[in-house]
Structures are given as C-alpha cells and as structure tokens.
Amino acid sequence: MATIRLGDMAPDFTADSSEGQFNFYEYLGDGWGILFSHPADFTPVCTTELGTAAKFKAEFDKRNVKMVALSVDGKESHNEWIKDINETQHTTVNFPIIADEDRKVSDLYDMIHPNADDTLTVRSVYIIAPDKTVKLIITYPASTGRNFHELLRVIDSLQLTAYHKVATPANWEHGQDVVVSPSIPTDEAKEIFSKGVEEIKPYLRLTPDPTV
Ligand code: BEZ
C-alpha cells in the first residue's frame, strides 16, 4: 500500500475510463491536475458531486487544471451512471471517470481506508502541479460531499504561492491581501512587493495580492 505525501511525485498509471484507455501523465500534459475519488456509481452524494464538477469545468480550465474522477466500478456502469448524472444534475459530464474495478489506482493512491470501508474508496482529492508533484491532499468521508468552491480556492492559493514569495491567510480568496513569506526580511519584502508591505508584527506582514 502506497503512502503519498505532499511533495511526492504523483504515481503515473494507465487505466480504463469512461472515455477509454487513459494514461494519467499524458492526460495531464504540462498543466495542473485534480484527481478525486468517489465511493461508488449510482450513489446520491457522488451524483451531485460529479454534476457540480462538470458545471465547474470552465473554472478549472481557466486555472489550467485537468479534472479526473475515479470510482471502483466498471466503464459500462460509469457510462450508464453518467446518463443519470447528466439528467438529474442538468449538465454534461465533461471529464473522464476512471474505471478502477481492480482497485489498482485506488491502492496506488491509498484511497481505500479499511477502517472506514474496506471495499469502497473514500472521497480523496489530490492536486498535482505541472512537475507532477503532489501539492494538496484532502480526504472526506463518504457521507460528506466536497465543496468545489473550496477546491478552486485552494488551487488559487497553490498557484499563487508557487510563483510568488507569499502565503495565503485563513479564509483567503483570490484578490485579498496575502502574507509575505516568513523567510523574507521586511526590507527585502518592500523591494519585492511594489504595492506595499504592512508590518503588523515582524513575523506578520501583509501585501496586496500580487496578481490583481
Ligand atoms: C453517496 O455518494 O451518496 C454515498 C456513497 C457511499 C456511502 C454514502 C453515500
């Protein structure tokens, strides 16, 4: 059983999917990726999640993030379920769902937590950077549907902090002030951040979001 931690290389794999044979790294190309697992096909919470994910695709595209879902049922089942998702959620599923019947990918990504359920995957989320390192892992139980606004928010933070020497404070959203990285002395920060640096404490310095 693999343990994947932040900073690790995301394991590559080839699997069948609702859209045919699928290689993870080829699919991601040189962009970002989000891989999220679902306990099973034809379940209510998963149905709402996949419908929501489909409606959010344009937002993921804007951030150069490729979406891929996974469930431990087969491709034919996925394709029947997608008809229900499209009908009930008033959308069109527009990303692949991996058919992980042999649990190869679920095991590779440690998505089955036997003390929660020994056969179905939990609701895992992996966000992967263009260099294929894992940048974020979130795990929800089967009974709790994910918040896709939060997934976009953390992607905004991951992408901002990947390219600027900042961190994002509690409840931060795109456009709000950010925290200057603790490793940068305030004098240096004032040179880097032309929009200004507010020193509240020597270790707590704010600057406007450098991307707006
Ligand atoms: C659901 O997606 O609705 C679900 C799946 C497994 C357990 C509980 C809920």
PDB file of C-alpha atoms and ligand atoms in Angstrom:
ATOM      1  CA  MET A   1       0.000   0.000   0.000  1.00  0.00           C
ATOM      2  CA  ALA A   2       1.465   3.309  -1.086  1.00  0.00           C
ATOM      3  CA  THR A   3       1.560   6.309   1.181  1.00  0.00           C
ATOM      4  CA  ILE A   4       1.572   9.550  -0.752  1.00  0.00           C
ATOM      5  CA  ARG A   5       2.639  12.728   0.969  1.00  0.00           C
ATOM      6  CA  LEU A   6       2.882  16.352  -0.076  1.00  0.00           C
ATOM      7  CA  GLY A   7       5.892  16.915  -2.308  1.00  0.00           C
ATOM      8  CA  ASP A   8       5.964  13.299  -3.525  1.00  0.00           C
ATOM      9  CA  MET A   9       5.772  12.514  -7.237  1.00  0.00           C
ATOM     10  CA  ALA A  10       2.189  11.588  -8.142  1.00  0.00           C
ATOM     11  CA  PRO A  11       2.310   7.967  -9.351  1.00  0.00           C
ATOM     12  CA  ASP A  12       1.613   7.556 -13.056  1.00  0.00           C
ATOM     13  CA  PHE A  13      -0.830   4.873 -14.209  1.00  0.00           C
ATOM     14  CA  THR A  14      -2.755   3.628 -17.207  1.00  0.00           C
ATOM     15  CA  ALA A  15      -6.372   2.606 -16.679  1.00  0.00           C
ATOM     16  CA  ASP A  16      -9.689   2.251 -18.434  1.00  0.00           C
ATOM     17  CA  SER A  17     -12.109   5.149 -18.081  1.00  0.00           C
ATOM     18  CA  SER A  18     -15.491   6.384 -19.228  1.00  0.00           C
ATOM     19  CA  GLU A  19     -13.600   7.949 -22.157  1.00  0.00           C
ATOM     20  CA  GLY A  20     -11.482   4.867 -22.981  1.00  0.00           C
ATOM     21  CA  GLN A  21      -7.888   3.946 -22.161  1.00  0.00           C
ATOM     22  CA  PHE A  22      -6.300   6.653 -20.158  1.00  0.00           C
ATOM     23  CA  ASN A  23      -2.707   7.468 -19.160  1.00  0.00           C
ATOM     24  CA  PHE A  24      -2.538   9.886 -16.270  1.00  0.00           C
ATOM     25  CA  TYR A  25       0.668  11.762 -17.168  1.00  0.00           C
ATOM     26  CA  GLU A  26      -0.287  12.038 -20.844  1.00  0.00           C
ATOM     27  CA  TYR A  27      -3.687  13.384 -19.857  1.00  0.00           C
ATOM     28  CA  LEU A  28      -2.164  15.981 -17.516  1.00  0.00           C
ATOM     29  CA  GLY A  29       0.392  17.144 -20.083  1.00  0.00           C
ATOM     30  CA  ASP A  30       2.287  20.097 -18.654  1.00  0.00           C
ATOM     31  CA  GLY A  31      -0.641  21.542 -16.735  1.00  0.00           C
ATOM     32  CA  TRP A  32      -2.097  21.073 -13.274  1.00  0.00           C
ATOM     33  CA  GLY A  33      -4.378  18.170 -12.340  1.00  0.00           C
ATOM     34  CA  ILE A  34      -7.058  17.247  -9.834  1.00  0.00           C
ATOM     35  CA  LEU A  35      -7.811  13.584  -9.154  1.00  0.00           C
ATOM     36  CA  PHE A  36     -10.836  12.857  -6.978  1.00  0.00           C
ATOM     37  CA  SER A  37     -12.312   9.528  -5.953  1.00  0.00           C
ATOM     38  CA  HIS A  38     -15.934   8.510  -5.407  1.00  0.00           C
ATOM     39  CA  PRO A  39     -17.144   5.593  -3.286  1.00  0.00           C
ATOM     40  CA  ALA A  40     -19.374   4.034  -5.948  1.00  0.00           C
ATOM     41  CA  ASP A  41     -21.523   4.615  -9.031  1.00  0.00           C
ATOM     42  CA  PHE A  42     -25.250   5.300  -8.660  1.00  0.00           C
ATOM     43  CA  THR A  43     -24.900   6.856  -5.212  1.00  0.00           C
ATOM     44  CA  PRO A  44     -26.609  10.122  -4.354  1.00  0.00           C
ATOM     45  CA  VAL A  45     -23.791  12.286  -2.986  1.00  0.00           C
ATOM     46  CA  CYS A  46     -21.408  11.243  -5.784  1.00  0.00           C
ATOM     47  CA  THR A  47     -24.083  12.056  -8.347  1.00  0.00           C
ATOM     48  CA  THR A  48     -24.324  15.625  -7.052  1.00  0.00           C
ATOM     49  CA  GLU A  49     -20.535  15.961  -6.843  1.00  0.00           C
ATOM     50  CA  LEU A  50     -19.918  14.859 -10.417  1.00  0.00           C
ATOM     51  CA  GLY A  51     -22.682  17.117 -11.703  1.00  0.00           C
ATOM     52  CA  THR A  52     -21.168  20.027  -9.792  1.00  0.00           C
ATOM     53  CA  ALA A  53     -17.682  19.203 -11.054  1.00  0.00           C
ATOM     54  CA  ALA A  54     -18.978  19.230 -14.648  1.00  0.00           C
ATOM     55  CA  LYS A  55     -20.567  22.653 -14.121  1.00  0.00           C
ATOM     56  CA  PHE A  56     -17.279  23.964 -12.676  1.00  0.00           C
ATOM     57  CA  LYS A  57     -15.125  22.711 -15.560  1.00  0.00           C
ATOM     58  CA  ALA A  58     -14.733  26.154 -17.121  1.00  0.00           C
ATOM     59  CA  GLU A  59     -13.305  27.421 -13.813  1.00  0.00           C
ATOM     60  CA  PHE A  60     -10.813  24.525 -13.672  1.00  0.00           C
ATOM     61  CA  ASP A  61      -9.913  25.157 -17.334  1.00  0.00           C
ATOM     62  CA  LYS A  62      -9.249  28.834 -16.555  1.00  0.00           C
ATOM     63  CA  ARG A  63      -6.683  27.672 -13.997  1.00  0.00           C
ATOM     64  CA  ASN A  64      -5.166  25.126 -16.416  1.00  0.00           C
ATOM     65  CA  VAL A  65      -6.303  22.222 -14.209  1.00  0.00           C
ATOM     66  CA  LYS A  66      -7.382  18.925 -15.804  1.00  0.00           C
ATOM     67  CA  MET A  67     -10.079  17.048 -13.886  1.00  0.00           C
ATOM     68  CA  VAL A  68     -10.291  13.285 -13.488  1.00  0.00           C
ATOM     69  CA  ALA A  69     -12.634  11.309 -11.266  1.00  0.00           C
ATOM     70  CA  LEU A  70     -12.364   7.693 -10.122  1.00  0.00           C
ATOM     71  CA  SER A  71     -14.766   5.068  -8.871  1.00  0.00           C
ATOM     72  CA  VAL A  72     -14.261   1.352  -8.332  1.00  0.00           C
ATOM     73  CA  ASP A  73     -16.992   0.351 -10.771  1.00  0.00           C
ATOM     74  CA  GLY A  74     -16.553  -0.570 -14.443  1.00  0.00           C
ATOM     75  CA  LYS A  75     -16.683   1.531 -17.587  1.00  0.00           C
ATOM     76  CA  GLU A  76     -20.154   0.330 -18.681  1.00  0.00           C
ATOM     77  CA  SER A  77     -21.520   1.177 -15.247  1.00  0.00           C
ATOM     78  CA  HIS A  78     -19.851   4.611 -15.393  1.00  0.00           C
ATOM     79  CA  ASN A  79     -21.408   5.333 -18.770  1.00  0.00           C
ATOM     80  CA  GLU A  80     -24.897   4.363 -17.560  1.00  0.00           C
ATOM     81  CA  TRP A  81     -24.408   6.442 -14.424  1.00  0.00           C
ATOM     82  CA  ILE A  82     -23.209   9.455 -16.461  1.00  0.00           C
ATOM     83  CA  LYS A  83     -26.619   9.453 -18.209  1.00  0.00           C
ATOM     84  CA  ASP A  84     -28.275   9.767 -14.791  1.00  0.00           C
ATOM     85  CA  ILE A  85     -25.841  12.484 -13.691  1.00  0.00           C
ATOM     86  CA  ASN A  86     -26.488  14.491 -16.841  1.00  0.00           C
ATOM     87  CA  GLU A  87     -30.238  14.084 -16.472  1.00  0.00           C
ATOM     88  CA  THR A  88     -30.581  14.795 -12.765  1.00  0.00           C
ATOM     89  CA  GLN A  89     -27.902  17.490 -12.429  1.00  0.00           C
ATOM     90  CA  HIS A  90     -28.774  19.229 -15.723  1.00  0.00           C
ATOM     91  CA  THR A  91     -25.266  19.101 -17.097  1.00  0.00           C
ATOM     92  CA  THR A  92     -22.922  17.038 -19.266  1.00  0.00           C
ATOM     93  CA  VAL A  93     -20.072  15.187 -17.619  1.00  0.00           C
ATOM     94  CA  ASN A  94     -17.057  16.542 -19.464  1.00  0.00           C
ATOM     95  CA  PHE A  95     -14.047  14.758 -17.934  1.00  0.00           C
ATOM     96  CA  PRO A  96     -13.034  11.088 -17.611  1.00  0.00           C
ATOM     97  CA  ILE A  97     -14.084   8.827 -14.749  1.00  0.00           C
ATOM     98  CA  ILE A  98     -11.508   6.088 -14.177  1.00  0.00           C
ATOM     99  CA  ALA A  99     -12.982   2.573 -14.059  1.00  0.00           C
ATOM    100  CA  ASP A 100     -10.953   1.136 -11.200  1.00  0.00           C
ATOM    101  CA  GLU A 101     -12.622  -2.257 -10.856  1.00  0.00           C
ATOM    102  CA  ASP A 102      -9.377  -3.962  -9.808  1.00  0.00           C
ATOM    103  CA  ARG A 103      -8.626  -1.099  -7.369  1.00  0.00           C
ATOM    104  CA  LYS A 104      -5.176  -0.648  -8.889  1.00  0.00           C
ATOM    105  CA  VAL A 105      -5.319   3.146  -8.854  1.00  0.00           C
ATOM    106  CA  SER A 106      -7.199   3.286  -5.544  1.00  0.00           C
ATOM    107  CA  ASP A 107      -4.415   1.247  -3.945  1.00  0.00           C
ATOM    108  CA  LEU A 108      -1.697   3.298  -5.625  1.00  0.00           C
ATOM    109  CA  TYR A 109      -3.232   6.471  -4.182  1.00  0.00           C
ATOM    110  CA  ASP A 110      -4.305   4.958  -0.844  1.00  0.00           C
ATOM    111  CA  MET A 111      -7.953   5.816  -1.486  1.00  0.00           C
ATOM    112  CA  ILE A 112      -9.380   2.830   0.394  1.00  0.00           C
ATOM    113  CA  HIS A 113      -9.345   3.356   4.150  1.00  0.00           C
ATOM    114  CA  PRO A 114     -10.331  -0.051   5.531  1.00  0.00           C
ATOM    115  CA  ASN A 115     -11.463   1.204   8.922  1.00  0.00           C
ATOM    116  CA  ALA A 116     -13.961   3.461   7.155  1.00  0.00           C
ATOM    117  CA  ASP A 117     -14.955   0.940   4.472  1.00  0.00           C
ATOM    118  CA  ASP A 118     -12.860  -1.989   3.292  1.00  0.00           C
ATOM    119  CA  THR A 119     -14.031  -2.015  -0.328  1.00  0.00           C
ATOM    120  CA  LEU A 120     -15.153   1.464  -1.397  1.00  0.00           C
ATOM    121  CA  THR A 121     -12.886   4.464  -1.836  1.00  0.00           C
ATOM    122  CA  VAL A 122     -13.247   7.464   0.431  1.00  0.00           C
ATOM    123  CA  ARG A 123     -13.546  10.925  -1.130  1.00  0.00           C
ATOM    124  CA  SER A 124      -9.867  11.661  -1.771  1.00  0.00           C
ATOM    125  CA  VAL A 125      -8.649  14.780  -3.552  1.00  0.00           C
ATOM    126  CA  TYR A 126      -5.147  15.097  -4.986  1.00  0.00           C
ATOM    127  CA  ILE A 127      -3.960  18.306  -6.629  1.00  0.00           C
ATOM    128  CA  ILE A 128      -0.891  17.856  -8.799  1.00  0.00           C
ATOM    129  CA  ALA A 129       1.451  20.543 -10.124  1.00  0.00           C
ATOM    130  CA  PRO A 130       2.924  20.643 -13.648  1.00  0.00           C
ATOM    131  CA  ASP A 131       6.112  18.966 -12.353  1.00  0.00           C
ATOM    132  CA  LYS A 132       3.858  16.060 -11.204  1.00  0.00           C
ATOM    133  CA  THR A 133       4.460  16.656  -7.502  1.00  0.00           C
ATOM    134  CA  VAL A 134       1.505  16.370  -5.142  1.00  0.00           C
ATOM    135  CA  LYS A 135       0.616  19.806  -3.804  1.00  0.00           C
ATOM    136  CA  LEU A 136      -2.515  19.101  -1.807  1.00  0.00           C
ATOM    137  CA  ILE A 137      -4.332  16.103  -0.359  1.00  0.00           C
ATOM    138  CA  ILE A 138      -7.778  16.292   1.234  1.00  0.00           C
ATOM    139  CA  THR A 139      -9.794  13.311   2.437  1.00  0.00           C
ATOM    140  CA  TYR A 140     -13.532  13.403   3.108  1.00  0.00           C
ATOM    141  CA  PRO A 141     -15.707  10.545   4.307  1.00  0.00           C
ATOM    142  CA  ALA A 142     -18.318   9.018   2.006  1.00  0.00           C
ATOM    143  CA  SER A 143     -21.086  10.854   3.854  1.00  0.00           C
ATOM    144  CA  THR A 144     -19.722  14.353   3.141  1.00  0.00           C
ATOM    145  CA  GLY A 145     -19.856  15.809  -0.352  1.00  0.00           C
ATOM    146  CA  ARG A 146     -16.994  18.074  -1.344  1.00  0.00           C
ATOM    147  CA  ASN A 147     -17.183  21.845  -1.717  1.00  0.00           C
ATOM    148  CA  PHE A 148     -15.955  22.697  -5.229  1.00  0.00           C
ATOM    149  CA  HIS A 149     -15.691  26.392  -4.385  1.00  0.00           C
ATOM    150  CA  GLU A 150     -13.122  25.376  -1.770  1.00  0.00           C
ATOM    151  CA  LEU A 151     -11.229  23.268  -4.317  1.00  0.00           C
ATOM    152  CA  LEU A 152     -10.965  26.259  -6.649  1.00  0.00           C
ATOM    153  CA  ARG A 153      -9.926  28.459  -3.720  1.00  0.00           C
ATOM    154  CA  VAL A 154      -7.069  26.141  -2.723  1.00  0.00           C
ATOM    155  CA  ILE A 155      -5.953  25.902  -6.355  1.00  0.00           C
ATOM    156  CA  ASP A 156      -5.817  29.717  -6.461  1.00  0.00           C
ATOM    157  CA  SER A 157      -3.645  29.642  -3.347  1.00  0.00           C
ATOM    158  CA  LEU A 158      -1.402  26.844  -4.637  1.00  0.00           C
ATOM    159  CA  GLN A 159      -0.855  28.592  -7.951  1.00  0.00           C
ATOM    160  CA  LEU A 160      -0.238  31.998  -6.370  1.00  0.00           C
ATOM    161  CA  THR A 161       2.225  30.675  -3.793  1.00  0.00           C
ATOM    162  CA  ALA A 162       4.026  28.560  -6.403  1.00  0.00           C
ATOM    163  CA  TYR A 163       5.009  31.672  -8.330  1.00  0.00           C
ATOM    164  CA  HIS A 164       5.264  34.406  -5.636  1.00  0.00           C
ATOM    165  CA  LYS A 165       7.011  34.549  -2.258  1.00  0.00           C
ATOM    166  CA  VAL A 166       3.750  34.723  -0.342  1.00  0.00           C
ATOM    167  CA  ALA A 167       1.381  32.544   1.658  1.00  0.00           C
ATOM    168  CA  THR A 168      -2.390  32.913   1.953  1.00  0.00           C
ATOM    169  CA  PRO A 169      -4.075  33.585   5.314  1.00  0.00           C
ATOM    170  CA  ALA A 170      -7.190  31.980   6.782  1.00  0.00           C
ATOM    171  CA  ASN A 171     -10.243  32.114   4.543  1.00  0.00           C
ATOM    172  CA  TRP A 172      -8.236  33.903   1.826  1.00  0.00           C
ATOM    173  CA  GLU A 173      -9.812  34.274  -1.570  1.00  0.00           C
ATOM    174  CA  HIS A 174      -8.326  35.473  -4.857  1.00  0.00           C
ATOM    175  CA  GLY A 175      -7.727  39.249  -4.755  1.00  0.00           C
ATOM    176  CA  GLN A 176      -7.428  39.604  -0.989  1.00  0.00           C
ATOM    177  CA  ASP A 177      -4.244  40.568   0.854  1.00  0.00           C
ATOM    178  CA  VAL A 178      -1.640  37.847   1.275  1.00  0.00           C
ATOM    179  CA  VAL A 179       1.087  37.158   3.814  1.00  0.00           C
ATOM    180  CA  VAL A 180       4.746  37.781   2.953  1.00  0.00           C
ATOM    181  CA  SER A 181       6.752  34.554   3.263  1.00  0.00           C
ATOM    182  CA  PRO A 182       8.415  34.390   6.709  1.00  0.00           C
ATOM    183  CA  SER A 183      11.825  33.796   5.068  1.00  0.00           C
ATOM    184  CA  ILE A 184      11.889  37.300   3.544  1.00  0.00           C
ATOM    185  CA  PRO A 185      13.086  40.193   5.760  1.00  0.00           C
ATOM    186  CA  THR A 186      10.719  43.189   5.722  1.00  0.00           C
ATOM    187  CA  ASP A 187      13.267  45.490   3.992  1.00  0.00           C
ATOM    188  CA  GLU A 188      13.627  42.982   1.171  1.00  0.00           C
ATOM    189  CA  ALA A 189       9.850  42.438   1.028  1.00  0.00           C
ATOM    190  CA  LYS A 190       9.356  46.180   0.479  1.00  0.00           C
ATOM    191  CA  GLU A 191      11.600  45.963  -2.598  1.00  0.00           C
ATOM    192  CA  ILE A 192       9.872  42.874  -3.971  1.00  0.00           C
ATOM    193  CA  PHE A 193       6.261  43.919  -3.403  1.00  0.00           C
ATOM    194  CA  SER A 194       5.793  47.253  -5.146  1.00  0.00           C
ATOM    195  CA  LYS A 195       2.181  47.566  -3.948  1.00  0.00           C
ATOM    196  CA  GLY A 196       3.430  47.960  -0.370  1.00  0.00           C
ATOM    197  CA  VAL A 197       4.003  45.896   2.734  1.00  0.00           C
ATOM    198  CA  GLU A 198       2.154  46.425   6.018  1.00  0.00           C
ATOM    199  CA  GLU A 199       4.140  45.167   9.025  1.00  0.00           C
ATOM    200  CA  ILE A 200       1.673  44.227  11.767  1.00  0.00           C
ATOM    201  CA  LYS A 201       4.341  42.244  13.639  1.00  0.00           C
ATOM    202  CA  PRO A 202       7.870  41.473  12.413  1.00  0.00           C
ATOM    203  CA  TYR A 203       6.604  37.978  11.514  1.00  0.00           C
ATOM    204  CA  LEU A 204       3.193  39.081  10.170  1.00  0.00           C
ATOM    205  CA  ARG A 205       3.468  41.220   7.044  1.00  0.00           C
ATOM    206  CA  LEU A 206       0.642  41.738   4.557  1.00  0.00           C
ATOM    207  CA  THR A 207       0.807  42.788   0.926  1.00  0.00           C
ATOM    208  CA  PRO A 208      -1.900  43.084  -1.751  1.00  0.00           C
ATOM    209  CA  ASP A 209      -2.414  40.009  -3.928  1.00  0.00           C
ATOM    210  CA  PRO A 210       0.418  40.483  -6.480  1.00  0.00           C
ATOM    211  CA  THR A 211      -1.710  39.083  -9.315  1.00  0.00           C
ATOM    212  CA  VAL A 212      -4.520  41.672  -9.253  1.00  0.00           C
TER     213      VAL A 212
HETATM  214  C1  BEZ B   1     -23.066   8.725  -1.837  1.00  0.00           C
HETATM  215  O1  BEZ B   1     -22.312   9.058  -2.727  1.00  0.00           O
HETATM  216  O2  BEZ B   1     -24.199   9.165  -1.740  1.00  0.00           O
HETATM  217  C2  BEZ B   1     -22.609   7.760  -0.773  1.00  0.00           C
HETATM  218  C3  BEZ B   1     -21.725   6.757  -1.108  1.00  0.00           C
HETATM  219  C4  BEZ B   1     -21.347   5.852  -0.138  1.00  0.00           C
HETATM  220  C5  BEZ B   1     -21.816   5.996   1.153  1.00  0.00           C
HETATM  221  C6  BEZ B   1     -22.679   7.042   1.477  1.00  0.00           C
HETATM  222  C7  BEZ B   1     -23.080   7.926   0.496  1.00  0.00           C
END
